[in-house]
Short mmCIF file of C-alpha atoms in Angstrom, two decimals:
data_model
loop_
_atom_site.label_atom_id
_atom_site.label_comp_id
_atom_site.label_asym_id
_atom_site.label_seq_id
_atom_site.Cartn_x
_atom_site.Cartn_y
_atom_site.Cartn_z
CA MET A 1 -7.30 15.14 4.13
CA GLU A 2 -3.74 14.70 5.25
CA GLN A 3 -1.51 11.72 4.27
CA HIS A 4 -1.67 10.20 7.79
CA GLU A 5 -5.43 10.42 7.81
CA LEU A 6 -5.74 8.68 4.44
CA LEU A 7 -3.35 5.96 5.81
CA LEU A 8 -5.56 5.40 8.75
CA PHE A 9 -8.58 5.51 6.52
CA VAL A 10 -7.40 2.66 4.20
CA VAL A 11 -5.94 0.62 7.18
CA ASP A 12 -9.30 0.84 9.05
CA CYS A 13 -11.17 -0.37 5.80
CA LEU A 14 -8.93 -3.30 5.14
CA ASP A 15 -9.00 -4.41 8.71
CA LYS A 16 -12.73 -4.01 8.96
CA LEU A 17 -12.96 -6.34 5.72
CA ASN A 18 -10.28 -8.69 7.05
CA ILE A 19 -8.20 -8.19 3.91
CA PRO A 20 -4.45 -8.95 4.62
CA TYR A 21 -2.16 -6.05 3.61
CA LEU A 22 1.11 -4.54 3.93
CA ILE A 23 2.26 -1.08 3.77
CA THR A 24 5.31 -0.85 1.42
CA GLY A 25 7.04 1.83 -0.88
CA SER A 26 7.76 5.21 0.27
CA MET A 27 5.55 5.00 3.41
CA ALA A 28 7.67 2.00 4.74
CA SER A 29 10.83 3.73 3.55
CA MET A 30 9.91 6.67 5.75
CA ALA A 31 8.89 4.44 8.73
CA TYR A 32 12.35 2.89 8.81
CA GLY A 33 14.42 5.38 7.25
CA GLU A 34 14.41 9.23 6.27
CA PRO A 35 11.29 11.10 6.01
CA ARG A 36 10.51 12.39 2.33
CA PHE A 37 7.82 13.77 0.30
CA THR A 38 5.32 11.48 -1.48
CA ASN A 39 1.71 11.87 -2.71
CA ASP A 40 1.04 8.23 -2.69
CA ILE A 41 0.52 5.24 -0.21
CA ASP A 42 1.67 1.68 -1.50
CA ILE A 43 -0.13 -1.21 -0.16
CA VAL A 44 0.10 -4.65 -1.12
CA ALA A 45 -3.25 -6.43 -0.41
CA ASP A 46 -4.93 -9.76 -0.80
CA VAL A 47 -8.14 -8.56 -2.25
CA ARG A 48 -10.46 -11.30 -3.61
CA PRO A 49 -13.08 -10.76 -6.31
CA ASP A 50 -15.81 -11.26 -3.83
CA GLN A 51 -14.74 -8.26 -1.70
CA VAL A 52 -14.80 -5.61 -4.61
CA GLU A 53 -18.13 -4.14 -3.70
CA ALA A 54 -17.25 -3.92 0.04
CA VAL A 55 -13.77 -2.20 -0.97
CA LYS A 56 -15.64 0.17 -3.27
CA ALA A 57 -18.14 1.05 -0.23
CA CYS A 58 -15.18 2.06 1.95
CA PHE A 59 -14.58 4.91 -0.47
CA PRO A 60 -17.42 7.05 -0.75
CA GLU A 61 -17.74 8.59 -4.57
CA LYS A 62 -18.23 12.12 -3.10
CA ASP A 63 -14.75 11.76 -1.72
CA PHE A 64 -12.83 9.20 -3.53
CA TYR A 65 -12.48 8.13 -7.22
CA LEU A 66 -12.03 4.32 -7.57
CA GLU A 67 -12.98 2.54 -10.80
CA THR A 68 -14.70 -0.90 -9.96
CA GLU A 69 -13.74 -2.38 -13.32
CA SER A 70 -10.00 -1.45 -12.80
CA MET A 71 -10.25 -3.06 -9.39
CA LYS A 72 -11.65 -6.28 -10.83
CA LYS A 73 -9.20 -6.49 -13.70
CA ALA A 74 -6.27 -5.92 -11.21
CA ILE A 75 -7.53 -8.64 -8.98
CA ILE A 76 -7.71 -11.23 -11.80
CA ARG A 77 -4.43 -10.16 -13.29
CA ARG A 78 -2.56 -9.76 -10.05
CA GLN A 79 -1.71 -6.11 -10.74
CA GLN A 80 -2.63 -2.83 -9.12
CA PHE A 81 -5.53 -0.41 -8.99
CA ASN A 82 -5.81 3.12 -7.72
CA VAL A 83 -7.89 5.02 -5.18
CA ILE A 84 -7.70 8.74 -5.72
CA HIS A 85 -8.72 11.39 -3.18
CA PRO A 86 -9.12 14.44 -5.49
CA SER A 87 -9.38 17.17 -3.06
CA SER A 88 -6.10 16.56 -1.49
CA GLY A 89 -4.22 15.14 -4.60
CA LEU A 90 -3.28 11.98 -2.58
CA LYS A 91 -3.43 8.45 -4.11
CA ILE A 92 -3.38 5.02 -2.77
CA ASP A 93 -1.73 2.27 -4.99
CA VAL A 94 -3.20 -1.16 -4.17
CA ILE A 95 -1.05 -3.63 -5.48
CA ILE A 96 -2.68 -7.03 -5.57
CA HIS A 97 -0.83 -9.93 -3.61
CA ARG A 98 0.76 -12.03 -6.39
CA LYS A 99 0.72 -15.31 -4.43
CA ASP A 100 4.43 -15.77 -5.50
CA ALA A 101 7.16 -16.80 -2.91
CA PHE A 102 8.33 -13.25 -2.73
CA ASP A 103 4.70 -11.99 -1.50
CA VAL A 104 4.27 -14.96 0.70
CA SER A 105 7.62 -14.33 2.33
CA ARG A 106 6.93 -10.64 3.01
CA PHE A 107 3.53 -11.24 4.36
CA SER A 108 4.93 -13.79 6.66
CA ARG A 109 7.52 -11.26 7.91
CA ALA A 110 5.08 -8.16 8.32
CA ARG A 111 5.73 -5.90 11.12
CA GLN A 112 3.17 -3.98 13.32
CA LEU A 113 4.28 -0.35 13.45
CA HIS A 114 2.47 2.66 15.10
CA VAL A 115 0.70 4.94 12.70
CA SER A 116 -0.80 6.94 15.41
CA GLU A 117 -0.63 6.93 19.15
CA THR A 118 -3.25 4.28 19.38
CA ARG A 119 -3.24 2.60 16.07
CA THR A 120 -0.74 0.13 14.43
CA ALA A 121 -0.48 -1.19 11.00
CA ASN A 122 1.15 -3.95 9.10
CA PHE A 123 4.46 -2.79 7.19
CA ALA A 124 6.75 -4.78 4.99
CA THR A 125 10.17 -5.14 6.77
CA PRO A 126 13.00 -2.99 5.67
CA ARG A 127 14.80 -5.89 3.72
CA MET A 128 11.55 -6.78 1.87
CA SER A 129 10.87 -3.04 1.04
CA PHE A 130 14.33 -2.48 -0.10
CA SER A 131 14.52 -5.68 -2.20
CA LYS A 132 11.30 -5.22 -4.08
CA LYS A 133 12.08 -1.51 -4.60
CA TRP A 134 15.55 -2.23 -5.76
CA SER A 135 14.51 -4.74 -8.29
CA ILE A 136 12.04 -2.45 -10.03
CA ILE A 137 13.30 1.08 -9.68
CA ASN A 138 15.58 3.11 -12.03
CA ARG A 139 18.84 4.67 -10.98
CA GLU A 140 17.28 8.07 -10.11
CA ASP A 141 14.99 6.56 -7.74
CA ARG A 142 17.55 4.32 -5.89
CA ARG A 143 18.46 7.33 -3.84
CA ASN A 144 15.08 6.85 -2.04
CA THR A 145 16.26 3.47 -0.66
CA SER A 146 19.63 4.76 0.70
CA GLY A 147 18.02 6.14 4.07
CA ILE A 148 16.64 2.59 4.99
CA SER A 149 18.77 0.81 7.44
CA PRO A 150 19.18 -2.94 7.17
CA GLU A 151 17.30 -5.24 9.73
#
């Protein structure tokens, strides 16, 4: 599985389950700025406890590694869990919506961008991607945000 296929796969799952989400991190940086190599897809999602089994069902055990308990803890603690596609080495970081002013704001400003010729997905805006990344990264990683153009 290629990265763009994994992105379409996870977006289809979240849309099918009516889970609000935003693509952020390196994927958003590439959508707005310079292409770069990354092995992960960062998604902020508003997954509820009652959706755990449905999310798990989206990622068949024969193809994906996803710990149900890690997902449950992440939802309760408003942290993140991972979905790994072992055969490709790709990973999805699912960051749980924190329900704070920042997440509420970035969800309200989401942009629909094409991820294929026929498919769109929800992306954090450049400003929101940059602001969040800048607030948590170390100096070495700050160059990753240099290619993002302001809104």
